[in-house]
Short mmCIF file of C-alpha atoms (C1' of nucleotides) in Angstrom, two decimals:
data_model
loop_
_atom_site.label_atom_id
_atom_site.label_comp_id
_atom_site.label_asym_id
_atom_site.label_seq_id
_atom_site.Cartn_x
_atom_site.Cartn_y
_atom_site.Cartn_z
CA UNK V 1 171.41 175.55 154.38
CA UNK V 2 170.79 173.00 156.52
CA UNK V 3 172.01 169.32 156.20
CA UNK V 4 169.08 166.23 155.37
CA UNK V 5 169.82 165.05 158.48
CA UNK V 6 168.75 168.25 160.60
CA UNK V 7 166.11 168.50 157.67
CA UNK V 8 164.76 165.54 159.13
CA UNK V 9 165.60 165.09 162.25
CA UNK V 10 163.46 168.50 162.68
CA UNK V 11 160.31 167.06 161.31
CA UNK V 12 160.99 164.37 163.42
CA UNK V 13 161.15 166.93 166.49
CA UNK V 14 158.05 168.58 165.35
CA UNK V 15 156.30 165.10 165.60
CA UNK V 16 157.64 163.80 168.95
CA UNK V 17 155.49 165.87 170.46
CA UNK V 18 152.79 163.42 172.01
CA UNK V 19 149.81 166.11 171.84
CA UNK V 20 151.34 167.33 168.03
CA UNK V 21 151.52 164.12 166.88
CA UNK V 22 147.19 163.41 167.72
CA UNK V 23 146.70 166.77 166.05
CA UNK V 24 148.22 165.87 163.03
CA UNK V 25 146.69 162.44 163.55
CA UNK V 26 143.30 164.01 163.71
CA UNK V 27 144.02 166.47 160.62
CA UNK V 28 144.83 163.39 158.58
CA UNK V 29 141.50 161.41 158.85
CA UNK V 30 139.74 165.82 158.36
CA UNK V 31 140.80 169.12 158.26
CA UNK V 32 139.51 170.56 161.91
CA UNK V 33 138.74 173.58 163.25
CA UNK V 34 140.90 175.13 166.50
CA UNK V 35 138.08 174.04 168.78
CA UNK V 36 137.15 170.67 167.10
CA UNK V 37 140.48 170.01 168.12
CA UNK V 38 139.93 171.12 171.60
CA UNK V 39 136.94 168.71 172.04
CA UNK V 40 139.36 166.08 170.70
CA UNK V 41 142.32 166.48 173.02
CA UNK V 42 139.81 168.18 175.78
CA UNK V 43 143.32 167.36 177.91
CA UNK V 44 144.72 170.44 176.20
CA UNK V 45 144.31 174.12 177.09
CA UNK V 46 143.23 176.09 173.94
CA UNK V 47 146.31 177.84 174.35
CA UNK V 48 148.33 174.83 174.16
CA UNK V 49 146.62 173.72 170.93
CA UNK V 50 146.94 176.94 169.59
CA UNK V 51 151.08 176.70 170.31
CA UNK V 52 151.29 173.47 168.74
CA UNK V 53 149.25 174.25 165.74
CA UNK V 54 151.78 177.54 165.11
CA UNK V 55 155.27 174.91 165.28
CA UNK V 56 152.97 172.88 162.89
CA UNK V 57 152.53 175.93 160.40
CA UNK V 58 155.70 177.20 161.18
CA UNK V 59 157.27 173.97 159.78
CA UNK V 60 155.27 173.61 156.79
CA UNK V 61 153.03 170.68 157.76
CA UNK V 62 149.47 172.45 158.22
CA UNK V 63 147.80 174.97 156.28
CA UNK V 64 145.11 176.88 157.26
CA UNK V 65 141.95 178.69 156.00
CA UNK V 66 139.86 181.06 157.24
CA UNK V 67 135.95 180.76 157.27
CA UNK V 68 134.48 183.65 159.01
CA UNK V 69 135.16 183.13 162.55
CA UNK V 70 136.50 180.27 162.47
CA UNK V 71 140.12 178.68 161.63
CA UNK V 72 140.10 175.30 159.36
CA UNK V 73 143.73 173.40 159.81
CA UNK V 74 144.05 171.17 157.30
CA UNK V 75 147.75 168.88 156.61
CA UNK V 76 149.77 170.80 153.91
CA UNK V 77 152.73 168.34 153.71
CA UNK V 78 151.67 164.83 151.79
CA UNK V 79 154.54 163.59 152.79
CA UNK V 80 153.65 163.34 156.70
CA UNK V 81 150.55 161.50 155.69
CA UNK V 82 153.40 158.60 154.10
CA UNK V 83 155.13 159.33 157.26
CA UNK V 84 152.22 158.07 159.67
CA UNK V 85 151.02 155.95 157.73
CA UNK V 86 154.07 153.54 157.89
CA UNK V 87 154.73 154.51 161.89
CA UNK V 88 150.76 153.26 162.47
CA UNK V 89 151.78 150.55 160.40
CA UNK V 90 154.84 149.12 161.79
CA UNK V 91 154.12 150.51 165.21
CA UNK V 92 150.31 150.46 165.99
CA UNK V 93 147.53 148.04 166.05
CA UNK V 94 145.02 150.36 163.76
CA UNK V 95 145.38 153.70 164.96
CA UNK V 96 147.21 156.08 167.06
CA UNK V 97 144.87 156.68 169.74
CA UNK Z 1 151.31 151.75 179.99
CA UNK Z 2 152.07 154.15 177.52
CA UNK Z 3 149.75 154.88 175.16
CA UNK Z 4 150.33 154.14 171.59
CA UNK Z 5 150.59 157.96 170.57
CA UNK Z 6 153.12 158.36 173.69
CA UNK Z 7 155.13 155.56 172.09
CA UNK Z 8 155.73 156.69 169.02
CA UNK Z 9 156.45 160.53 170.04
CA UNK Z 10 159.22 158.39 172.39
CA UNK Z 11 160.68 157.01 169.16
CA UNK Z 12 160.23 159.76 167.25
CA UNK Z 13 161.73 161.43 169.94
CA UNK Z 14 164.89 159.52 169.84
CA UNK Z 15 165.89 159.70 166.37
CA UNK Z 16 164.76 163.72 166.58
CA UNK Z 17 168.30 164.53 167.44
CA UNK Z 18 170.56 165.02 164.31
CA UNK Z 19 172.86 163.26 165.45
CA UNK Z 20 171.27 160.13 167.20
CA UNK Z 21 169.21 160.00 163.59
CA UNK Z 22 173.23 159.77 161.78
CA UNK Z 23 174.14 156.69 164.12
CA UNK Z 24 171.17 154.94 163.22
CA UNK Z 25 171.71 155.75 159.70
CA UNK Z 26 175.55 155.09 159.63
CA UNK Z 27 174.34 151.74 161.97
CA UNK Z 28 171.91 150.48 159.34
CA UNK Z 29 174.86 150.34 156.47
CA UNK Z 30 176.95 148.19 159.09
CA UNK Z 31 177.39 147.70 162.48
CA UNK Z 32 180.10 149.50 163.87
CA UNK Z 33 181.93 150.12 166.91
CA UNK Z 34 182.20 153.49 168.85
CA UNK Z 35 185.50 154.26 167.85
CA UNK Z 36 184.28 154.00 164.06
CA UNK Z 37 181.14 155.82 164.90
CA UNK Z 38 183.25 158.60 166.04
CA UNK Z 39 185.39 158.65 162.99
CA UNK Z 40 182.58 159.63 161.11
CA UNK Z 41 181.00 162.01 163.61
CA UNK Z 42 184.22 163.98 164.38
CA UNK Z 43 182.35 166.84 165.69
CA UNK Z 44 181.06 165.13 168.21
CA UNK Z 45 182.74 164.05 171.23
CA UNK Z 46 183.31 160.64 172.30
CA UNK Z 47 181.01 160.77 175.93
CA UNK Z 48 178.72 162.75 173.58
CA UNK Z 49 178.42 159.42 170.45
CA UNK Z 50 178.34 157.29 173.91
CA UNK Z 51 175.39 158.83 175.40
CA UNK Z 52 173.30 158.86 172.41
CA UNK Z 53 174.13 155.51 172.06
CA UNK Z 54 173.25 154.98 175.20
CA UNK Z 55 169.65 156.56 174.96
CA UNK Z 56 169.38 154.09 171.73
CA UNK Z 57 170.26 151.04 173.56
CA UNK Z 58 167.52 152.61 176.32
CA UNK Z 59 165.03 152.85 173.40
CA UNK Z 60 165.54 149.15 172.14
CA UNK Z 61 166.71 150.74 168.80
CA UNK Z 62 170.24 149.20 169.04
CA UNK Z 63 172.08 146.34 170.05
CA UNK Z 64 175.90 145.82 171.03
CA UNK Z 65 177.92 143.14 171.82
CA UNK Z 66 181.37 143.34 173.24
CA UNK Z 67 184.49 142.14 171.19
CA UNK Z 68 187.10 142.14 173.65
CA UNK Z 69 188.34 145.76 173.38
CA UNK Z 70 185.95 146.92 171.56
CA UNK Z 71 181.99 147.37 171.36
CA UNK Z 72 180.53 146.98 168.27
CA UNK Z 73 176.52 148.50 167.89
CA UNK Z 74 174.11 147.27 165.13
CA UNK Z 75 170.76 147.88 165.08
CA UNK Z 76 168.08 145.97 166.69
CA UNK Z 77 164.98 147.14 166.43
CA UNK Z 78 163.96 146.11 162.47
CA UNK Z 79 160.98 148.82 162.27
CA UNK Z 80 163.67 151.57 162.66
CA UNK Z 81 165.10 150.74 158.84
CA UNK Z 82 161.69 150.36 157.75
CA UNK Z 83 161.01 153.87 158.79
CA UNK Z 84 164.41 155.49 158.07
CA UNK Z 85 163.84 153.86 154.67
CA UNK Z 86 160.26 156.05 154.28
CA UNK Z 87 161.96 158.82 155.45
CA UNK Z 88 165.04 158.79 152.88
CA UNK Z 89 162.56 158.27 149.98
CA UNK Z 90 160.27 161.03 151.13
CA UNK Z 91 162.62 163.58 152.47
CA UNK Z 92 166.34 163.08 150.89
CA UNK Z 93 168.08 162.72 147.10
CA UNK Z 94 169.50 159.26 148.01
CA UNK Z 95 170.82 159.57 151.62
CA UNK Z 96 170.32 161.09 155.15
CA UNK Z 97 174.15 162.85 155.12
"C1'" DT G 1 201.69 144.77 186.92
"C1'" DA G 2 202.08 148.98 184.20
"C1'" DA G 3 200.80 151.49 180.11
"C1'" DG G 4 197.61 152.43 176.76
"C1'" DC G 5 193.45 152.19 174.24
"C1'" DA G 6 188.20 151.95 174.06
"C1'" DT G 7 184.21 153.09 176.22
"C1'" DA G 8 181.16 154.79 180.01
"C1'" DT G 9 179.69 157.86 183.77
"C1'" DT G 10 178.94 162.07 186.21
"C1'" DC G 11 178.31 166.76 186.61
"C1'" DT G 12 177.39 171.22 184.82
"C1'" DA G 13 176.07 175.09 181.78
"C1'" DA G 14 173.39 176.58 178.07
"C1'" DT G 15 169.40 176.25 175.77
"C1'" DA G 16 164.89 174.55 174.29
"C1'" DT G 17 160.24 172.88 175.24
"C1'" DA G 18 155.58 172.60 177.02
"C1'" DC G 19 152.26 174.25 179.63
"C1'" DT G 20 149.38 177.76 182.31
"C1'" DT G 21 147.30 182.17 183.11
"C1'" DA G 22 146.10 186.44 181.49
"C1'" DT G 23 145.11 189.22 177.79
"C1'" DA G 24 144.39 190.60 172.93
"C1'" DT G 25 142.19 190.42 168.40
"C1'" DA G 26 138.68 189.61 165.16
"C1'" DA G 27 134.30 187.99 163.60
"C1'" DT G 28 129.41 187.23 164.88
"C1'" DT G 29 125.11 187.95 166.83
"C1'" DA G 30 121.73 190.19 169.80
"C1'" DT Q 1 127.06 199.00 169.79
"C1'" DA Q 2 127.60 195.54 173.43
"C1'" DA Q 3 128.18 190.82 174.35
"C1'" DT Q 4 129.80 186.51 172.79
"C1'" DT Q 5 132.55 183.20 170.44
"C1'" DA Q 6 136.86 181.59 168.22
"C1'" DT Q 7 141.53 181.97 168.06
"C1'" DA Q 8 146.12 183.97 168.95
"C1'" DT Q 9 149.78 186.01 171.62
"C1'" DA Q 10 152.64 187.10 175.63
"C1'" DA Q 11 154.85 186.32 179.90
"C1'" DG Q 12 156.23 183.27 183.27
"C1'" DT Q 13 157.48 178.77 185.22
"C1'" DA Q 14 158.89 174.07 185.35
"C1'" DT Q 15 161.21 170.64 183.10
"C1'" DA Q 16 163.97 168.36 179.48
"C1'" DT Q 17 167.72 168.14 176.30
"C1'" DT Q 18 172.31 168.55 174.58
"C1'" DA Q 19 177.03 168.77 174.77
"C1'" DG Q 20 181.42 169.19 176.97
"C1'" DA Q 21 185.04 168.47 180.61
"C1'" DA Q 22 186.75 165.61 183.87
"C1'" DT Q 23 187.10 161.27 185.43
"C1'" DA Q 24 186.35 156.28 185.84
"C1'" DT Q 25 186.24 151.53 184.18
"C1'" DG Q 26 187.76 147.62 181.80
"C1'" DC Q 27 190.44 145.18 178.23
"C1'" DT Q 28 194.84 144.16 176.18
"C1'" DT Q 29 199.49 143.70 175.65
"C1'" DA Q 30 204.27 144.45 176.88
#
DNA sequence: TAAGCATATTCTAATATACTTATATAATTA
DNA sequence: TAATTATATAAGTATATTAGAATATGCTTA
C-alpha cells in the first residue's frame, strides 16, 4: 500500500509532463481521438502521444473507447478536472496553452 | 519564456517527488528549520532534505531566513497551499502523511 | 581559537523518463 | 484480397532525477 503522499505525489508525476499535461488539457474541454490529438500537439510523434496516453491509462486518469478504427480518450478521473481547474486558476491567465 | 503549460509541469514537477511534496506539507503547518524537517523525515538524509529544499527555494516555493545557527524555511509562494489544499480534499482522508 | 552543531556542496551510482525509428496490429475501403 | 488508415508496441538512445557518502562552510560557545 502506498502512502497519500506517493499517492499523490504520483499523479503529480504523471502531470509534470509538459506534453501530458496539454493532452489532458485538451481531453478536458472533449474527449479526442489519438490523431485529433496529433493535429493538436503536431510537435509530437504519434508514438510519443501514444506513450503518454498509456502512463495516462495506466494511472487511472483516461478512459478509452473504441469506435471502429478509431480510439476516443476521454478523462476518467473527475478529480483531475478539480485539479486543473484550480492550477489554471491560480496559475494561468485563461488557459493552459 | 516558458510557456504557461511548461510552467506548471515545472511546479508540478517539483512537488512530484514524495518527499519534496512532505516538506511543503510539513512547511505549510509551520515554518521550520532543517534540523526539524529532518526529524520528521528520518529516512531521509540530511544533504538529501537540503537539496530538495534547495530545488524549492530554486522554484520560488519556499523562503528561509537565517537565525543565527539555524535556518528556518516557510513557504513563500501562497498558490502552493491553495493547491496542496485541492489536493488534500480531493485525494486524502484529512492529510497528505 | 578550538570544538561542535547546523547546513550546504560536490560527486557518483542507480534508476527513470522522454523521445525517435522501425515495426506490428487491427479496422476500413477499394 | 490488397492497400490504406489509425493506433500500439518495441528497442535504442539521450537525458534527468534521486539519494547517499564524503567533505566543506559557517555559526556559536567554551
Amino acid at each position: 500500500m502506498l502512502s497519500q503522499a506517493q499517492q499523490v505525489a504520483q499523479i503529480l508525476k504523471v502531470l509534470s509532463n509538459e506534453n501530458r499535461l496539454l493532452i489532458v488539457c485538451y481531453l478536458i474541454q472533449n474527449q479526442m481521438s489519438v490523431s485529433q490529438l496529433h493535429e493538436k500537439l503536431n510537435h509530437l510523434s504519434q508514438p510519443a502521444i501514444s506513450q503518454h496516453l498509456n502512463v495516462l491509462k495506466a494511472n487511472g486518469i483516461v478512459n478509452y473507447e473504441k469506435q471502429g478504427n478509431v480510439i476516443i480518450y476521454s478523462i476518467k478521473d473527475e478529480r483531475i478536472k478539480t485539479l486543473v481547474s484550480t492550477l489554471k486558476s491560480n496559475y494561468c491567465d485563461i488557459n493552459l496553452h
